[in-house]
Amino acid sequence: MVPLKRRKVVSSFADTSGDEVPAKFPLVVLFLLERKMGASRRVFLCQLARKKGFQVEDTFSESVTHVISENNSGEEVRTWLDSHDRGQTPVHLLDISWFTESMKAGRPVQVLDRHKLQEQLVDETEVEVFSVPSYACQRRTTLDNHNNVLAHALSLLAENAELEDEDGRGVAFRRAAAVLKALPKPVTSMMQLRGLPCLGDHCLRVIKDILETGTSSEVEATKQSERYKALKVLTGIFGVGAKTAARWIRDGIHTLQQLRDSGHTLNRAQQAGLEHYEDLHQQVTKAEADTIGEIVERAVVSVLPGAQVVLTGGFRRGKLTGHDVDFLITHPVEGREEGLMPKVVSWLESQGFLLYQKTTRNSYLESNDGPARPASNIDRFERCLSIFKLIKEDKHETKQLGKLSENGLETPEDTCSSLTHVQTDPNPATPSCAKGQIHSGEDTGHRLWRAVRVDLVVSPISQFAFALLGWTGSKLFERELRRWAGYEKAMSLSSHALYDNNQSRYLRATSEEEIFAHLGLEYIPPSERNA
């Protein structure tokens, strides 16, 4: 019979090799900062210090007396301490040289000036420290913000995280960028950011690099990354998400031409997105959005007199350009909107305005978990995702591809003659000029029309205020509204309704102002929701 081996109890100061080493210097407690040092090197140095009899903490605490860092400035380490609410803790901020000399001597050597990290002396009374609320839905953020460079850098890192299907990291960067957008003045010192919400160590490091050098090495490396470039191009195709793009990259596809040559089977949305890629990547102007709005309103009113059409999205928030155009449609009489979308789509198709469309029905009342608590943030309204054919205004050309008449767009039969067919949907729901084609490099500069992404959404009047709020954005502002409702008010907010979980009832609202009032928030107009 083999006797059981007695388990050896190892103190927090023991060498990881198993040799018991008592703490020889109880008044000295070390913490090694991993930033720029690296995890593996930090582990090695911690083991070395414990073997020499030093007390080393794995996490920063009030008992720490000496903070050791490598290749960091005093301000960087102080910023790190501030982010962990330890900025006022009296500790020695020391360079790795003090640690090396102490290990060689086998005891803590005297702290000299050359060991200390140099901190820039700033008169805190002359520095304006910013303060903003924690939730983006509590802050007013206009398009004219004072920290575009910093916010853009964090937004790019957020985009990269989202392209890599890392939504959590993406949201963290978006929240940090939103804080910077809301500040009343430009950031000139890291001290101004002390105590601000949503600014973690990673974001603070990026901000500091830009303030000190004018750029961030991480941001620049991301911009130059071949994978980032490929993901950006491929997900820029209408109908292509991050997972599909990542799969194509694994297959060696990095460009549009490689995709065209690959023989991959594309669904209708992806075919249309690739065909009209160049057009869809041009910014849509407010004037173009208004022109499309006039056409959509004509279509809606022609099939349902008295119906209302509202331009939403970024244009409602005051933007002058955008990537697509969103319209919310309703009727003052509840129920009259039922069956409206197919008629509107049919009218637009008959007039030659739609190059692609996919319509989904309203599934709001079919949810098993209750209409106020959807399984995802995507609403369940009846909607039409489309690619719209918009006639360009050309003052130098007298010849027009088609003309807008009282009945709509009159288009010559040979409009699509220059497009190359590679795949055809056997049951198309689009005009013949959009059936399964992939753009073959046609010069779009000489066409008198362009493709524009347009979304149409139909809402009952009882849900219109919630739909208008949800479809106005920004995306982060809406996310923060839902988070505020859940965590602060025990409510469930969606683009359909507001549900009070404590009282088990829906709260009615006929305007956005009423929704904000239910949530206990100051009303913020659309032009100040650009978080």
CSV table of C-alpha atoms in Angstrom, one decimal, residues 125-309:
chain,number,residue,atom,x,y,z
A,125,THR,CA,-5.4,74.0,-9.8
A,126,GLU,CA,-4.8,75.1,-13.5
A,127,VAL,CA,-6.1,71.9,-15.0
A,128,GLU,CA,-9.8,71.7,-15.8
A,129,VAL,CA,-10.9,68.2,-14.8
A,130,PHE,CA,-13.9,67.0,-16.8
A,131,SER,CA,-17.0,65.3,-15.5
A,132,VAL,CA,-19.7,63.5,-17.5
A,133,PRO,CA,-22.6,61.1,-16.5
A,134,SER,CA,-21.9,57.4,-16.8
A,135,TYR,CA,-24.6,56.6,-19.4
A,136,ALA,CA,-24.5,58.0,-23.0
A,137,CYS,CA,-28.3,58.6,-22.8
A,138,GLN,CA,-27.7,61.1,-20.0
A,139,ARG,CA,-25.3,63.2,-22.2
A,140,ARG,CA,-25.8,65.7,-25.0
A,141,THR,CA,-23.5,64.9,-27.9
A,142,THR,CA,-23.6,67.1,-31.0
A,143,LEU,CA,-21.8,66.5,-34.3
A,144,ASP,CA,-19.4,69.3,-33.4
A,145,ASN,CA,-17.2,67.8,-30.8
A,146,HIS,CA,-13.8,68.9,-29.6
A,147,ASN,CA,-11.9,65.6,-29.5
A,148,ASN,CA,-12.4,64.1,-33.0
A,149,VAL,CA,-8.9,62.7,-33.3
A,150,LEU,CA,-9.1,60.8,-30.0
A,151,ALA,CA,-12.6,59.6,-30.6
A,152,HIS,CA,-11.8,58.5,-34.1
A,153,ALA,CA,-8.8,56.5,-32.9
A,154,LEU,CA,-11.0,54.6,-30.4
A,155,SER,CA,-13.8,54.2,-32.9
A,156,LEU,CA,-11.3,52.6,-35.3
A,157,LEU,CA,-10.3,50.1,-32.6
A,158,ALA,CA,-13.9,49.5,-31.9
A,159,GLU,CA,-14.6,48.8,-35.6
A,160,ASN,CA,-11.6,46.4,-35.7
A,161,ALA,CA,-13.0,44.5,-32.7
A,162,GLU,CA,-16.4,44.2,-34.3
A,163,LEU,CA,-14.9,43.0,-37.5
A,164,GLU,CA,-13.2,40.3,-35.5
A,165,ASP,CA,-16.6,39.4,-34.0
A,166,GLU,CA,-15.5,40.6,-30.6
A,167,ASP,CA,-18.6,42.7,-29.7
A,168,GLY,CA,-17.7,43.1,-26.0
A,169,ARG,CA,-14.4,44.9,-26.8
A,170,GLY,CA,-16.1,46.9,-29.5
A,171,VAL,CA,-18.7,48.2,-27.1
A,172,ALA,CA,-16.0,49.2,-24.6
A,173,PHE,CA,-14.1,51.2,-27.2
A,174,ARG,CA,-17.4,52.8,-28.4
A,175,ARG,CA,-18.3,53.9,-24.9
A,176,ALA,CA,-14.9,55.4,-24.4
A,177,ALA,CA,-15.1,57.3,-27.7
A,178,ALA,CA,-18.6,58.6,-26.7
A,179,VAL,CA,-17.2,60.0,-23.5
A,180,LEU,CA,-14.6,61.9,-25.4
A,181,LYS,CA,-17.2,63.2,-27.9
A,182,ALA,CA,-19.3,64.6,-25.0
A,183,LEU,CA,-16.4,66.6,-23.4
A,184,PRO,CA,-16.9,70.4,-23.5
A,185,LYS,CA,-13.3,71.2,-24.5
A,186,PRO,CA,-10.3,69.5,-26.1
A,187,VAL,CA,-8.3,67.1,-23.9
A,188,THR,CA,-4.7,68.4,-23.4
A,189,SER,CA,-3.7,66.5,-20.2
A,190,MET,CA,-4.3,63.0,-18.9
A,191,MET,CA,-5.1,64.6,-15.6
A,192,GLN,CA,-8.3,66.0,-17.1
A,193,LEU,CA,-9.6,62.4,-17.6
A,194,ARG,CA,-9.3,61.4,-13.9
A,195,GLY,CA,-12.5,59.8,-12.7
A,196,LEU,CA,-14.3,59.7,-16.1
A,197,PRO,CA,-16.4,56.6,-16.8
A,198,CYS,CA,-15.7,54.1,-19.5
A,199,LEU,CA,-12.0,54.9,-19.8
A,200,GLY,CA,-10.1,51.7,-19.1
A,201,ASP,CA,-6.4,51.2,-19.1
A,202,HIS,CA,-6.3,50.2,-22.8
A,203,CYS,CA,-8.2,53.3,-23.9
A,204,LEU,CA,-6.1,55.6,-21.6
A,205,ARG,CA,-2.9,54.2,-23.1
A,206,VAL,CA,-4.1,55.0,-26.6
A,207,ILE,CA,-5.2,58.5,-25.6
A,208,LYS,CA,-1.8,59.2,-23.9
A,209,ASP,CA,0.1,58.0,-26.9
A,210,ILE,CA,-1.8,60.4,-29.1
A,211,LEU,CA,-1.4,63.4,-26.7
A,212,GLU,CA,2.3,62.8,-26.5
A,213,THR,CA,3.2,61.8,-30.0
A,214,GLY,CA,0.3,62.8,-32.2
A,215,THR,CA,-0.6,59.2,-33.1
A,216,SER,CA,-1.1,55.8,-31.6
A,217,SER,CA,1.1,52.9,-32.8
A,218,GLU,CA,-1.7,50.5,-32.2
A,219,VAL,CA,-4.2,52.4,-34.3
A,220,GLU,CA,-1.6,52.9,-37.1
A,221,ALA,CA,-0.7,49.1,-37.0
A,222,THR,CA,-4.4,48.3,-37.2
A,223,LYS,CA,-4.9,50.6,-40.3
A,224,GLN,CA,-2.0,48.8,-42.0
A,225,SER,CA,-3.1,45.3,-41.1
A,226,GLU,CA,-3.9,43.3,-44.2
A,227,ARG,CA,-6.6,41.4,-42.3
A,228,TYR,CA,-8.3,44.6,-41.2
A,229,LYS,CA,-8.2,45.9,-44.7
A,230,ALA,CA,-9.7,42.6,-46.1
A,231,LEU,CA,-12.4,42.5,-43.4
A,232,LYS,CA,-13.4,46.1,-44.1
A,233,VAL,CA,-13.6,45.5,-47.8
A,234,LEU,CA,-15.6,42.2,-47.6
A,235,THR,CA,-18.0,43.3,-44.8
A,236,GLY,CA,-18.6,46.4,-46.9
A,237,ILE,CA,-20.5,44.2,-49.3
A,238,PHE,CA,-24.2,44.5,-48.5
A,239,GLY,CA,-25.4,41.2,-47.0
A,240,VAL,CA,-21.9,40.1,-45.8
A,241,GLY,CA,-21.2,39.9,-42.0
A,242,ALA,CA,-18.0,39.4,-40.1
A,243,LYS,CA,-18.2,35.6,-39.9
A,244,THR,CA,-18.8,35.2,-43.6
A,245,ALA,CA,-15.9,37.6,-44.4
A,246,ALA,CA,-13.6,35.7,-42.0
A,247,ARG,CA,-14.5,32.5,-43.7
A,248,TRP,CA,-13.7,33.9,-47.1
A,249,ILE,CA,-10.3,35.2,-45.8
A,250,ARG,CA,-9.5,31.7,-44.6
A,251,ASP,CA,-10.2,30.6,-48.2
A,252,GLY,CA,-7.6,33.2,-49.5
A,253,ILE,CA,-10.1,35.9,-50.6
A,254,HIS,CA,-9.0,39.4,-49.6
A,255,THR,CA,-10.3,41.6,-52.5
A,256,LEU,CA,-13.5,42.1,-54.5
A,257,GLN,CA,-11.9,40.7,-57.6
A,258,GLN,CA,-10.7,37.6,-55.8
A,259,LEU,CA,-14.3,37.1,-54.7
A,260,ARG,CA,-15.6,37.5,-58.2
A,261,ASP,CA,-13.0,35.0,-59.5
A,262,SER,CA,-13.6,32.5,-56.7
A,263,GLY,CA,-16.8,31.0,-57.9
A,264,HIS,CA,-18.3,31.2,-54.4
A,265,THR,CA,-22.1,31.0,-54.4
A,266,LEU,CA,-23.6,34.2,-53.2
A,267,ASN,CA,-27.2,34.8,-52.0
A,268,ARG,CA,-29.3,37.5,-53.6
A,269,ALA,CA,-28.3,40.3,-51.2
A,270,GLN,CA,-24.6,39.5,-51.6
A,271,GLN,CA,-24.9,39.4,-55.4
A,272,ALA,CA,-26.6,42.8,-55.4
A,273,GLY,CA,-24.1,44.2,-52.8
A,274,LEU,CA,-21.1,43.1,-55.0
A,275,GLU,CA,-22.7,44.4,-58.1
A,276,HIS,CA,-23.4,47.9,-56.7
A,277,TYR,CA,-20.4,48.0,-54.4
A,278,GLU,CA,-18.9,51.2,-55.7
A,279,ASP,CA,-22.2,53.1,-55.6
A,280,LEU,CA,-23.1,51.9,-52.1
A,281,HIS,CA,-19.7,53.1,-50.7
A,282,GLN,CA,-20.4,56.6,-51.9
A,283,GLN,CA,-21.8,58.9,-49.2
A,284,VAL,CA,-25.5,59.7,-49.6
A,285,THR,CA,-26.2,63.4,-49.2
A,286,LYS,CA,-29.1,65.0,-47.3
A,287,ALA,CA,-30.4,66.3,-50.7
A,288,GLU,CA,-30.4,62.8,-52.1
A,289,ALA,CA,-32.1,61.5,-49.0
A,290,ASP,CA,-34.8,64.1,-49.4
A,291,THR,CA,-35.3,63.2,-53.1
A,292,ILE,CA,-35.7,59.6,-52.2
A,293,GLY,CA,-38.1,60.6,-49.4
A,294,GLU,CA,-40.3,62.4,-51.9
A,295,ILE,CA,-40.5,59.3,-54.0
A,296,VAL,CA,-41.2,57.0,-51.0
A,297,GLU,CA,-43.9,59.4,-49.8
A,298,ARG,CA,-45.5,59.5,-53.2
A,299,ALA,CA,-45.6,55.7,-53.2
A,300,VAL,CA,-47.0,55.4,-49.7
A,301,VAL,CA,-49.7,58.1,-50.1
A,302,SER,CA,-50.8,56.6,-53.5
A,303,VAL,CA,-51.7,53.3,-51.8
A,304,LEU,CA,-52.8,54.6,-48.4
A,305,PRO,CA,-53.9,58.2,-48.2
A,306,GLY,CA,-53.2,59.9,-44.9
A,307,ALA,CA,-50.1,57.7,-44.1
A,308,GLN,CA,-47.0,59.4,-42.7
A,309,VAL,CA,-43.4,59.0,-43.7
